[in-house]
Short mmCIF file of C-alpha atoms in Angstrom, two decimals:
data_model
loop_
_atom_site.label_atom_id
_atom_site.label_comp_id
_atom_site.label_asym_id
_atom_site.label_seq_id
_atom_site.Cartn_x
_atom_site.Cartn_y
_atom_site.Cartn_z
CA MET S 140 -23.17 2.76 -22.23
CA ASP S 141 -23.58 1.81 -18.62
CA ASP S 142 -24.04 3.27 -15.54
CA LEU S 143 -20.85 3.21 -14.03
CA GLN S 144 -19.05 4.34 -17.31
CA LEU S 145 -21.53 7.46 -17.35
CA LEU S 146 -20.64 8.06 -13.52
CA ARG S 147 -16.93 7.75 -14.46
CA GLU S 148 -17.30 10.53 -17.06
CA MET S 149 -19.15 12.73 -14.63
CA ARG S 150 -16.98 15.56 -13.53
CA SER S 151 -13.85 13.94 -15.13
CA ASP S 152 -13.29 17.57 -16.50
CA VAL S 153 -12.19 18.66 -12.88
CA GLY S 154 -8.52 18.34 -13.30
CA SER S 155 -5.73 17.50 -11.01
CA ALA S 156 -4.59 19.60 -8.79
CA PRO S 157 -2.34 22.39 -9.79
CA PRO S 158 1.42 21.65 -8.73
CA ALA S 159 1.16 24.90 -6.87
CA THR S 160 -1.38 23.87 -4.69
CA LEU S 161 -0.06 20.50 -3.80
CA ALA S 162 3.04 22.31 -2.97
CA ARG S 163 1.52 24.43 -0.44
CA GLY S 164 -0.43 21.49 1.08
CA ARG S 165 2.89 19.89 1.06
CA GLU S 166 4.29 22.41 3.00
CA LYS S 167 1.63 22.64 5.62
CA VAL S 168 1.85 18.96 6.02
CA MET S 169 5.32 19.05 6.70
CA ALA S 170 5.47 21.90 8.87
CA LYS S 171 2.99 20.05 11.29
CA VAL S 172 4.72 16.43 11.00
CA GLN S 173 7.98 18.43 12.12
CA ALA S 174 6.74 20.69 14.82
CA SER S 175 5.08 17.45 16.45
CA VAL S 176 8.22 15.62 15.96
CA SER S 177 10.42 18.16 18.33
CA SER S 178 7.79 18.76 20.68
CA ALA S 179 7.75 14.83 20.85
CA SER S 180 11.41 14.94 21.88
CA GLN S 181 11.09 17.57 24.01
CA ARG S 182 9.10 15.50 26.20
CA LYS S 183 10.81 13.92 28.84
CA PRO S 184 10.23 10.13 29.50
CA THR S 185 8.51 9.84 32.90
CA VAL S 186 8.91 6.12 33.60
CA SER S 187 12.66 5.03 34.21
CA PRO S 188 14.17 2.62 31.12
CA ILE S 189 13.98 -0.61 33.32
CA ARG S 190 10.59 -0.13 34.42
CA PHE S 191 9.60 0.75 30.96
CA ARG S 192 11.31 -2.27 29.64
CA ARG S 193 9.71 -4.85 32.05
CA ARG S 194 6.56 -3.50 31.50
CA ALA S 195 6.91 -3.95 27.36
CA LEU S 196 8.29 -7.66 28.60
CA PHE S 197 4.94 -8.20 30.09
CA ALA S 198 2.93 -6.92 27.29
CA SER S 199 4.70 -9.03 24.60
CA ALA S 200 4.55 -12.13 27.02
CA ALA S 201 0.61 -11.55 27.04
CA ALA S 202 0.12 -11.17 23.37
CA ALA S 203 2.40 -13.99 22.55
CA LEU S 204 -0.06 -16.15 24.34
CA LEU S 205 -3.10 -14.72 22.72
CA VAL S 206 -1.46 -14.48 19.31
CA GLY S 207 0.07 -17.80 19.48
CA GLY S 208 -3.36 -19.80 20.03
CA ILE S 209 -5.36 -17.50 17.28
CA VAL S 210 -2.55 -17.92 14.70
CA ILE S 211 -2.08 -21.64 15.38
CA ALA S 212 -5.76 -22.25 14.97
CA ASP S 213 -5.85 -20.19 11.80
CA VAL S 214 -2.78 -21.15 9.76
CA VAL S 215 -1.67 -24.62 10.45
CA ARG S 216 -3.42 -27.13 8.32
CA PRO S 217 -3.54 -30.38 9.61
CA GLY S 218 -0.63 -32.38 8.46
CA GLY S 219 0.74 -29.29 6.63
CA PRO S 220 4.09 -27.76 7.23
CA GLY S 221 4.50 -25.09 9.93
CA THR S 222 4.96 -25.79 13.44
CA THR S 223 6.83 -23.08 15.49
CA ALA S 224 9.48 -25.54 16.28
CA GLU S 225 10.22 -26.41 12.96
CA ALA S 226 10.57 -22.70 11.87
CA ALA S 227 12.96 -22.28 15.11
CA GLU S 228 14.86 -25.13 13.81
CA VAL S 229 15.33 -23.57 10.35
CA LEU S 230 16.19 -20.18 11.44
CA ASN S 231 18.57 -21.53 13.74
CA ASN S 232 20.21 -23.46 11.15
CA ALA S 233 20.28 -20.61 8.79
CA ALA S 234 21.99 -18.55 11.60
CA ALA S 235 24.66 -20.89 11.89
CA ALA S 236 25.14 -21.22 8.04
CA THR S 237 25.51 -17.65 7.88
CA ILE S 238 28.03 -17.52 10.32
CA GLN S 239 30.03 -19.68 8.16
CA THR S 240 29.14 -17.83 5.02
CA SER S 241 31.98 -14.66 5.23
CA ASP S 242 30.04 -11.53 4.13
CA PRO S 243 31.25 -10.57 0.38
CA VAL S 244 34.20 -8.66 0.74
CA VAL S 245 33.98 -4.95 -0.77
CA GLY S 246 37.77 -3.95 -1.76
CA PRO S 247 38.66 -0.03 -2.06
CA GLY S 248 36.54 1.47 -4.86
CA GLN S 249 34.44 -1.25 -4.96
CA TYR S 250 30.64 -1.35 -4.07
CA LEU S 251 28.33 -3.87 -2.94
CA LYS S 252 25.41 -4.25 -5.41
CA ILE S 253 22.24 -5.10 -4.10
CA ALA S 254 19.96 -5.89 -6.50
CA THR S 255 16.20 -6.28 -6.28
CA ARG S 256 13.50 -7.19 -8.24
CA SER S 257 9.66 -6.84 -7.20
CA VAL S 258 6.86 -8.29 -8.80
CA PHE S 259 3.09 -7.06 -7.20
CA GLY S 260 -0.27 -8.02 -8.08
CA THR S 261 -2.33 -5.39 -9.04
CA GLY S 262 -5.90 -4.56 -10.81
CA GLY S 263 -8.10 -2.35 -11.62
CA GLN S 264 -12.28 -2.77 -12.88
CA ALA S 265 -13.05 -2.59 -16.58
CA ALA S 266 -15.90 -0.78 -17.99
CA ASN S 267 -18.31 -3.83 -17.36
CA VAL S 268 -17.34 -4.11 -13.57
CA SER S 269 -15.24 -7.06 -13.68
CA ASP S 270 -12.10 -7.24 -12.17
CA VAL S 271 -9.03 -7.32 -14.01
CA ARG S 272 -5.97 -8.39 -12.94
CA TRP S 273 -2.14 -7.82 -13.54
CA GLU S 274 1.38 -7.83 -12.33
CA GLU S 275 3.99 -5.30 -12.43
CA THR S 276 7.48 -5.22 -11.59
CA THR S 277 10.31 -2.86 -10.32
CA ASN S 278 13.31 -3.39 -10.48
CA SER S 279 16.12 -1.56 -8.44
CA GLN S 280 19.86 -1.61 -7.77
CA MET S 281 21.72 -0.14 -4.50
CA TYR S 282 25.15 0.45 -4.86
CA VAL S 283 26.86 0.65 -1.58
CA PRO S 284 30.92 1.82 -1.40
CA ALA S 285 33.15 0.07 0.47
CA ASP S 286 33.12 2.74 2.87
CA ARG S 287 29.46 3.31 3.76
CA ALA S 288 29.93 7.07 4.67
CA ASP S 289 31.27 7.69 0.88
CA VAL S 290 28.20 7.94 -1.81
CA TRP S 291 25.65 5.27 -2.38
CA VAL S 292 23.82 5.17 -5.62
CA TRP S 293 20.65 3.79 -6.12
CA ASN S 294 19.12 3.42 -9.58
CA ARG S 295 15.20 2.85 -9.67
CA GLU S 296 14.07 1.24 -12.90
CA PRO S 297 10.47 2.35 -13.91
CA ARG S 298 7.39 0.29 -13.58
CA LEU S 299 6.97 -2.41 -15.88
CA ILE S 300 3.67 -4.41 -16.42
CA LEU S 301 4.11 -8.11 -17.09
CA ASP S 302 2.57 -10.03 -19.68
CA SER S 303 -1.48 -9.79 -18.89
CA PRO S 304 -3.57 -12.72 -19.38
CA SER S 305 -6.47 -10.99 -21.71
CA GLU S 306 -6.90 -7.85 -24.00
CA GLU S 307 -8.93 -6.23 -21.12
CA ALA S 308 -5.94 -6.77 -18.76
CA LYS S 309 -3.82 -5.34 -21.34
CA ALA S 310 -5.92 -2.22 -22.32
CA LEU S 311 -6.94 -1.39 -18.62
CA PRO S 312 -3.13 -0.98 -17.07
CA ASP S 313 -2.14 1.11 -20.17
CA GLU S 314 -4.97 3.19 -19.17
CA VAL S 315 -3.85 3.20 -15.54
CA ARG S 316 -0.32 4.06 -16.66
CA GLU S 317 -1.34 6.95 -18.92
CA ALA S 318 -3.58 8.71 -16.15
CA GLN S 319 -0.81 8.30 -13.66
CA GLU S 320 1.71 9.80 -16.00
CA ALA S 321 -0.37 12.59 -16.46
CA GLU S 322 -1.34 13.46 -13.05
CA TRP S 323 2.47 13.00 -11.86
CA ASP S 324 3.32 15.95 -14.01
CA GLY S 325 5.22 18.60 -12.36
CA GLN S 326 5.39 15.92 -9.51
CA PRO S 327 9.23 14.21 -8.08
CA GLU S 328 10.38 11.34 -9.99
CA PHE S 329 10.57 8.19 -8.43
CA VAL S 330 12.51 6.34 -10.92
CA GLY S 331 16.21 7.41 -11.72
CA ILE S 332 19.43 7.42 -10.07
CA LEU S 333 19.84 9.09 -6.48
CA ARG S 334 22.90 9.29 -4.91
CA SER S 335 23.42 10.15 -1.05
CA PRO S 336 26.68 10.01 0.93
CA GLY S 337 26.03 7.63 3.71
CA GLY S 338 23.15 6.14 1.80
CA VAL S 339 20.69 8.76 3.58
CA PHE S 340 17.89 8.96 0.82
CA TYR S 341 14.70 11.23 1.19
CA GLY S 342 16.56 12.06 4.64
CA SER S 343 16.53 8.56 6.10
CA GLU S 344 19.49 7.10 6.83
CA PRO S 345 19.54 3.22 6.02
CA THR S 346 18.58 1.15 9.33
CA VAL S 347 18.79 -2.22 10.52
CA ILE S 348 15.72 -1.91 12.78
CA VAL S 349 13.59 0.24 13.87
CA GLY S 350 15.64 3.23 15.67
CA THR S 351 18.95 1.75 14.61
CA PRO S 352 20.86 3.20 11.83
CA LEU S 353 23.35 0.55 9.78
CA ARG S 354 26.09 2.72 10.85
CA GLU S 355 25.55 1.88 14.81
CA ALA S 356 24.62 -1.70 13.93
CA ALA S 357 27.54 -2.78 16.00
CA SER S 358 25.93 -1.44 19.21
CA LEU S 359 22.69 -4.28 18.99
CA PRO S 360 22.87 -7.08 21.18
CA ARG S 361 23.75 -10.36 19.65
CA ASP S 362 22.07 -12.26 21.92
CA PRO S 363 18.59 -13.23 20.14
CA ARG S 364 16.38 -12.75 23.72
CA ALA S 365 17.82 -9.24 23.97
CA LEU S 366 17.59 -8.42 20.52
CA LEU S 367 14.04 -9.10 20.38
CA ASP S 368 12.91 -7.47 23.36
CA LEU S 369 14.81 -4.50 21.99
CA ILE S 370 12.73 -4.69 18.79
CA TYR S 371 9.28 -5.18 20.89
CA GLU S 372 10.01 -2.10 22.32
CA ARG S 373 10.78 -0.23 19.23
CA ILE S 374 8.00 -1.16 17.49
CA LYS S 375 5.37 -0.82 20.62
CA GLY S 376 1.77 0.20 19.65
CA ALA S 377 2.65 0.02 15.97
CA GLY S 378 0.39 -1.90 13.77
CA LYS S 379 -2.24 -4.86 14.72
CA SER S 380 -0.04 -7.21 16.31
CA PRO S 381 3.20 -6.84 17.97
CA ASP S 382 4.43 -10.02 16.63
CA GLY S 383 3.90 -9.14 13.27
CA GLU S 384 5.36 -5.83 13.60
CA ALA S 385 8.47 -7.50 15.06
CA PHE S 386 8.75 -9.78 12.20
CA THR S 387 8.45 -7.43 9.72
CA ALA S 388 11.11 -5.22 11.78
CA ILE S 389 13.47 -8.01 11.28
CA ALA S 390 12.49 -8.65 7.75
CA ASP S 391 13.03 -5.20 6.89
CA GLY S 392 16.51 -5.23 8.59
CA LEU S 393 17.38 -8.39 6.42
CA ARG S 394 15.98 -7.18 3.20
CA THR S 395 18.42 -4.10 2.89
CA GLY S 396 21.68 -6.49 2.12
CA VAL S 397 24.01 -4.84 4.25
CA VAL S 398 23.42 -6.45 7.59
CA PRO S 399 26.68 -8.13 8.81
CA ALA S 400 26.68 -11.61 9.36
CA ASP S 401 27.09 -11.70 12.93
CA LEU S 402 23.80 -9.59 13.33
CA ARG S 403 21.90 -11.44 10.61
CA ALA S 404 22.36 -14.42 12.38
CA ALA S 405 21.24 -12.82 15.70
CA LEU S 406 18.49 -11.46 13.71
CA TYR S 407 17.47 -14.86 12.40
CA LYS S 408 17.64 -16.36 16.12
CA ALA S 409 15.59 -13.59 17.11
CA ALA S 410 12.54 -14.15 14.82
CA ALA S 411 12.78 -17.78 15.86
CA LEU S 412 11.84 -16.60 19.21
CA ILE S 413 8.58 -14.64 17.92
CA PRO S 414 5.37 -16.82 18.63
CA GLY S 415 3.47 -17.52 15.73
CA VAL S 416 6.53 -17.75 13.08
CA THR S 417 6.21 -20.74 10.98
CA VAL S 418 7.64 -22.42 8.07
CA THR S 419 5.19 -21.59 5.60
CA ASP S 420 6.61 -23.21 2.47
CA ARG S 421 9.71 -25.66 2.08
CA HIS S 422 10.19 -25.29 -1.38
CA ALA S 423 9.41 -21.54 -1.72
CA MET S 424 10.04 -20.07 -5.35
CA ILE S 425 11.33 -16.84 -5.63
CA ASP S 426 12.82 -15.24 -8.74
CA ASP S 427 13.84 -18.58 -9.96
CA ARG S 428 15.48 -19.58 -6.66
CA THR S 429 13.90 -21.78 -4.08
CA GLY S 430 14.54 -21.24 -0.68
CA ILE S 431 12.63 -22.24 2.45
CA ALA S 432 9.90 -19.68 3.51
CA ILE S 433 9.61 -18.76 7.24
CA GLY S 434 6.53 -16.35 8.16
CA ILE S 435 3.87 -15.21 10.16
CA ALA S 436 -0.14 -14.44 9.53
CA SER S 437 -1.26 -11.09 9.74
CA SER S 438 -3.60 -10.52 12.86
CA ASP S 439 -6.65 -11.07 10.71
CA GLY S 440 -5.26 -13.75 9.32
CA VAL S 441 -6.07 -12.86 5.70
CA THR S 442 -2.29 -12.33 4.43
CA GLY S 443 1.15 -13.67 5.68
CA ALA S 444 4.63 -12.15 5.38
CA ASN S 445 7.58 -14.26 4.53
CA ILE S 446 11.06 -14.03 4.43
CA VAL S 447 12.74 -16.87 2.27
CA ILE S 448 15.98 -18.29 2.92
CA ASP S 449 18.72 -20.27 1.18
CA PRO S 450 19.39 -22.78 3.78
CA ALA S 451 22.69 -23.59 2.45
CA SER S 452 24.17 -20.16 2.69
CA GLY S 453 21.56 -18.71 5.19
CA LEU S 454 21.22 -15.71 2.82
CA VAL S 455 17.98 -14.16 2.33
CA ILE S 456 16.91 -14.22 -0.89
CA GLY S 457 13.68 -12.50 -0.73
CA VAL S 458 10.68 -11.44 0.88
CA GLN S 459 7.24 -12.43 -0.22
CA SER S 460 3.43 -11.56 0.96
CA VAL S 461 0.79 -14.37 0.58
CA LEU S 462 -2.77 -14.87 0.94
CA LEU S 463 -3.44 -17.01 3.36
CA LYS S 464 -7.64 -17.03 2.77
CA ASP S 465 -9.46 -17.29 -0.70
CA TYR S 466 -10.12 -13.91 -2.20
CA PRO S 467 -12.36 -13.73 -5.76
CA GLY S 468 -9.65 -14.25 -8.13
CA TYR S 469 -7.26 -15.07 -5.91
CA PRO S 470 -7.29 -18.47 -3.99
CA ALA S 471 -5.36 -18.96 -0.78
CA GLY S 472 -1.75 -19.76 -1.36
CA THR S 473 -1.42 -16.93 -4.10
CA VAL S 474 2.04 -14.95 -3.41
CA THR S 475 0.68 -11.35 -3.91
CA THR S 476 3.97 -9.74 -3.62
CA TRP S 477 7.57 -10.65 -3.76
CA THR S 478 11.03 -8.95 -3.72
CA SER S 479 14.23 -11.07 -4.31
CA LEU S 480 17.49 -9.73 -3.39
CA ARG S 481 20.88 -10.56 -5.30
CA THR S 482 24.07 -9.49 -4.03
CA SER S 483 27.39 -9.04 -5.62
CA VAL S 484 30.56 -7.01 -5.72
CA VAL S 485 31.32 -4.71 -8.51
CA ASP S 486 33.70 -2.28 -9.58
CA PHE S 487 31.54 0.46 -10.73
CA ALA S 488 28.16 2.10 -10.15
CA PRO S 489 26.37 4.22 -12.71
CA MET I 178 12.07 -0.77 -3.38
CA SER I 179 9.40 1.17 -1.43
CA THR I 180 5.76 0.17 -1.03
CA ASP I 181 3.46 2.89 0.67
CA SER I 182 3.55 0.53 4.37
CA GLU I 183 7.34 0.39 3.69
CA ILE I 184 7.30 4.48 3.52
CA ILE I 185 5.07 4.39 6.46
CA ARG I 186 7.19 2.17 8.56
CA ARG I 187 10.24 4.56 7.69
CA SER I 188 8.46 7.62 8.63
CA ARG I 189 7.63 6.21 12.00
CA ASP I 190 11.54 6.60 12.22
CA SER I 191 12.12 9.55 10.09
CA PRO I 192 9.43 11.84 9.48
CA ALA I 193 10.84 13.52 6.70
CA VAL I 194 10.01 10.24 4.48
CA PHE I 195 6.55 10.96 5.20
CA GLY I 196 6.61 13.90 2.22
CA GLU I 197 7.06 10.78 -0.16
CA LEU I 198 3.49 9.38 1.08
CA TYR I 199 2.10 12.83 -0.03
CA ASP I 200 4.15 13.33 -2.90
CA ARG I 201 2.81 9.77 -4.36
CA HIS I 202 -1.21 10.37 -3.40
CA ALA I 203 -2.16 13.98 -2.75
CA SER I 204 -2.60 14.68 -6.23
CA ALA I 205 -5.33 11.59 -6.34
CA ILE I 206 -6.98 12.72 -2.88
CA TYR I 207 -7.26 16.03 -4.44
CA ARG I 208 -8.69 15.32 -7.69
CA TYR I 209 -11.19 12.60 -6.12
CA ALA I 210 -12.40 15.46 -3.18
CA ALA I 211 -12.72 18.06 -6.03
CA ARG I 212 -14.69 15.95 -8.15
CA ARG I 213 -17.12 15.45 -5.23
CA ALA I 214 -17.00 18.98 -3.29
CA GLY I 215 -15.30 21.38 -5.60
CA GLU I 216 -11.89 22.37 -5.64
CA PHE I 217 -11.82 25.06 -2.84
CA ALA I 218 -12.82 22.27 -0.53
CA ALA I 219 -10.29 19.79 -1.99
CA ASP I 220 -7.65 21.95 -1.03
CA ASP I 221 -8.04 21.57 2.71
CA VAL I 222 -9.49 17.72 2.35
CA THR I 223 -6.39 17.05 1.10
CA SER I 224 -4.02 18.36 3.45
CA GLU I 225 -6.00 17.40 6.34
CA THR I 226 -6.06 13.71 5.31
CA PHE I 227 -2.04 13.86 5.24
CA LEU I 228 -2.39 15.72 8.63
CA VAL I 229 -5.18 12.83 10.10
CA ALA I 230 -2.52 10.21 8.43
CA TRP I 231 0.40 11.66 10.18
CA GLU I 232 -1.28 11.64 13.60
CA HIS I 233 -2.52 7.96 13.35
CA LEU I 234 0.33 6.59 11.65
CA GLU I 235 0.78 4.16 14.37
CA ARG I 236 -2.45 2.56 13.55
CA TYR I 237 -1.48 1.90 10.14
CA ASP I 238 -1.82 -2.00 9.27
CA THR I 239 1.74 -2.25 7.61
CA SER I 240 0.88 -5.39 6.25
CA ARG I 241 -1.10 -3.71 3.75
CA ASP I 242 1.40 -2.53 1.19
CA ASP I 243 -1.29 0.03 -0.63
CA ALA I 244 -1.85 3.27 1.25
CA ARG I 245 -4.63 4.26 -1.10
CA PRO I 246 -7.85 2.71 0.98
CA TRP I 247 -6.81 4.43 4.08
CA LEU I 248 -5.96 7.57 2.82
CA PHE I 249 -9.56 7.51 0.62
CA GLY I 250 -10.97 6.38 3.68
CA ILE I 251 -9.88 9.39 5.92
CA ALA I 252 -10.59 11.60 3.01
CA THR I 253 -13.86 10.20 2.80
CA ASN I 254 -14.61 11.16 6.39
CA LEU I 255 -13.13 14.62 6.49
CA LEU I 256 -15.47 15.07 3.23
CA ARG I 257 -18.38 14.54 5.39
CA GLN I 258 -17.62 17.71 7.01
CA HIS I 259 -18.32 19.13 3.70
CA HIS I 260 -21.29 17.70 2.75
CA ARG I 261 -22.96 21.35 2.07
CA ALA I 262 -20.20 21.90 -0.91
CA GLU I 263 -20.80 18.60 -2.22
CA ALA I 264 -24.49 18.96 -2.20
CA SER I 265 -24.47 22.27 -4.15
CA VAL I 266 -22.00 20.63 -6.42
CA LEU I 267 -24.88 17.79 -7.20
CA ARG I 268 -27.57 20.60 -7.49
CA THR I 269 -25.78 22.50 -9.94
CA ALA I 270 -25.17 19.38 -12.15
CA ALA I 271 -28.52 18.38 -11.65
CA LYS I 272 -29.92 21.53 -12.98
CA THR I 273 -27.62 22.02 -16.01
CA ALA I 274 -28.87 19.36 -17.38
CA SER I 275 -32.48 18.88 -16.70
CA SER I 276 -33.39 21.45 -19.63
CA GLU I 277 -31.74 19.47 -22.32
CA ALA I 278 -33.20 16.17 -20.85
CA ILE I 279 -36.62 17.25 -21.86
CA ALA I 280 -35.75 18.57 -25.40
CA ASP I 281 -33.78 15.90 -26.16
CA ASP I 282 -35.62 12.80 -24.20
CA SER I 283 -38.03 11.64 -26.88
CA ASP I 284 -35.23 11.20 -29.77
CA ARG I 285 -32.97 9.00 -27.68
CA ILE I 286 -33.09 5.20 -28.24
CA ALA I 287 -32.54 3.42 -24.70
CA ALA I 288 -29.19 1.92 -25.90
CA GLU I 289 -27.39 5.15 -26.21
CA VAL I 290 -27.70 7.98 -23.50
CA ASP I 291 -26.33 11.29 -24.14
CA ALA I 292 -23.48 11.87 -21.51
CA LYS I 293 -24.41 15.41 -20.96
CA VAL I 294 -28.11 14.52 -20.05
CA ALA I 295 -26.95 11.53 -18.18
CA THR I 296 -24.94 13.66 -16.06
CA GLY I 297 -27.80 15.83 -14.54
CA ARG I 298 -29.83 12.52 -13.72
CA ILE I 299 -26.45 11.10 -12.22
CA ALA I 300 -26.27 13.95 -10.06
CA GLN I 301 -30.20 13.55 -9.18
CA ALA I 302 -29.39 9.89 -8.33
CA LEU I 303 -26.52 10.84 -6.40
CA ARG I 304 -28.48 13.19 -4.59
CA ASP I 305 -31.24 10.80 -3.82
CA MET I 306 -29.29 7.74 -2.41
CA ALA I 307 -28.22 7.59 1.43
CA ALA I 308 -24.77 8.84 1.89
CA ILE I 309 -22.98 5.76 2.95
CA ASP I 310 -24.28 4.15 -0.60
CA ARG I 311 -22.81 7.57 -2.40
CA GLU I 312 -19.45 7.11 -0.77
CA THR I 313 -19.20 3.49 -1.72
CA LEU I 314 -20.35 4.00 -5.14
CA LEU I 315 -17.84 6.94 -5.49
CA LEU I 316 -14.83 5.47 -4.05
CA TYR I 317 -15.57 2.93 -6.64
CA ALA I 318 -15.93 5.01 -9.85
CA TRP I 319 -14.03 7.96 -8.99
CA ALA I 320 -11.11 6.86 -6.52
CA ASP I 321 -10.77 3.23 -8.35
CA LEU I 322 -10.39 1.06 -5.03
CA THR I 323 -11.66 -2.06 -5.47
CA TYR I 324 -14.16 -4.27 -3.54
CA GLU I 325 -11.79 -4.97 -0.96
CA GLY I 326 -9.87 -1.79 -0.97
CA ILE I 327 -13.44 0.24 -0.34
CA ALA I 328 -13.86 -2.52 2.56
CA GLN I 329 -10.59 -1.10 4.10
CA ALA I 330 -11.78 2.33 3.87
CA MET I 331 -15.18 2.22 5.02
CA GLY I 332 -14.13 -0.26 7.92
CA VAL I 333 -16.92 -2.71 6.89
CA PRO I 334 -17.03 -6.44 5.36
CA VAL I 335 -16.47 -6.63 1.38
CA GLY I 336 -19.99 -8.29 1.82
CA THR I 337 -21.45 -4.72 2.89
CA VAL I 338 -19.21 -3.16 -0.14
CA ARG I 339 -21.32 -5.31 -2.73
CA SER I 340 -24.79 -4.73 -1.17
CA ARG I 341 -24.32 -0.88 -0.64
CA LEU I 342 -22.94 -0.71 -4.60
CA ASN I 343 -25.87 -2.72 -5.62
CA ARG I 344 -28.01 -0.71 -4.26
CA ALA I 345 -26.55 2.53 -5.10
CA ARG I 346 -26.41 1.03 -8.82
CA GLN I 347 -30.30 0.25 -8.62
CA THR I 348 -30.80 3.95 -7.78
CA LEU I 349 -28.71 5.18 -10.47
CA GLN I 350 -30.33 2.86 -12.95
CA ALA I 351 -33.79 3.54 -12.18
CA GLN I 352 -32.79 7.52 -12.36
CA LEU I 353 -31.00 6.80 -15.71
CA ASN I 354 -33.98 4.72 -17.19
CA LEU I 355 -31.61 2.05 -17.74
CA GLU I 356 -32.84 -1.05 -18.87
CA ARG I 357 -30.46 -4.17 -18.32
CA PRO I 358 -27.56 -3.95 -21.01
CA THR I 359 -29.24 -5.28 -24.67
CA GLU I 360 -27.97 -7.49 -27.09
CA THR I 361 -26.11 -4.65 -28.80
CA GLU I 362 -23.89 -3.80 -25.58
CA ASN I 363 -23.15 -7.46 -24.88
CA HIS I 364 -21.29 -7.94 -28.48
CA HIS I 365 -19.19 -4.95 -27.51
CA GLY I 366 -17.64 -7.25 -24.98
CA ARG I 367 -19.63 -5.72 -21.85
CA PRO I 368 -21.44 -8.96 -21.13
CA SER I 369 -23.29 -7.27 -18.27
CA ALA I 370 -23.50 -4.21 -16.02
CA ALA I 371 -25.16 -6.43 -13.09
CA PRO I 372 -22.81 -6.40 -9.95
CA ARG I 373 -21.60 -9.46 -9.41
CA ASP I 374 -23.15 -9.94 -5.75
CA ALA I 375 -22.44 -12.76 -3.89
#
């Protein structure tokens, strides 16, 4: 037995938290969370909206200069794909294709089914401290009723471990899963069917971009610059780079699969205006479909977030995270997580 | 459908969603804190971890899908305020096993160390090492973070994590009188206990 195994065993008899203790802690945390929200909403803004907006514009312009320089130096390999201009072209073409492809018609009693399949790499240390990595997948289906105020149905399938390369890689995930299952006893389920009128799951409405729920999608500007400015304003102060956050905000909207075509086109065009957004892969495979990947690097240049678009239809076929630098066991270019989207119209929901 | 970073992004918009992050990770944080500083401290550390996380939600780097390194980092900081509790946990553990250690030691062969005896020595080794080395080692062994996860949790480069782990394990191995793994262990498929240092 080696030192690490012995250490792992030490105090392993200390059990999981009693459910009552966790529930009490949760109450304490959420009470504070709610209190901070209501006090924040009571504060009146001291800056007029116009001045506020102008300030945001200056800030993003400065950030654009900075980040543009860094990202290009870091990510674009000589002769490789990925100039900002090329990304803009792809995104604008996607926007044009989107307009020509009409949204699926969901008749009364029917549902728009958005099936997502996610694969992510995960890992742990085996007893001999070697890194063991494996992939897990989660699938889920969202059923959006013709009248979006009606009940949405969300089916979340359990995590599945994909084929593992080695014996150790087979044993470890089982161990981790057992531990997780034991720990999750008495905890809320993340698997199974959830229903909610208007798609309000866990108290949060489906949103197109931060601050705008899907049902208010019509109120968002269709002018790409105005839309992007609004997004920068909404994400102000969040994350490490405003450009990365803005891109992610757009990707989050697009990946819901329910954004109406005209807004989707505007979101593409807005993404094309974000400095540092490049074509990262012209033939990105995602769940057996090929598309063009458009992405942005994280501020530390370690990871990249991509949206994969079918250039013919202008539809988002998925999103992915890619490593941009070598990491032990993962060469640069490895796709660490991806989620694919498949949309169809169905007559029934579970 | 929801990685941690998605939950965090959504909770910036709808705070109620933050509860999902709690439901997902509170139990692991509690257990980690309880092992280090006892159940009493763990109670506080767990809810404080999430309160601190909530207060700093805007600073979360949403390009990271897994929030565990971040949460364990916060918990580790908070545990520093409970160093007395941790010290007493380790002191007790070191005492319990020391008498057995003397009785049994002569009979033991180096290849097999009784886990009970080892507990006392490990506790002693943990007391002996620098706090940052101990934190690194326990984030690795008890919180199951990867090297990169620990680097994120402690805000240091991966290389620093490697060297801290190396140092911590040397202290541990010295205390356990563990030699480099023998041939016998090798054919159980455990080639080397030596950290793969860069």
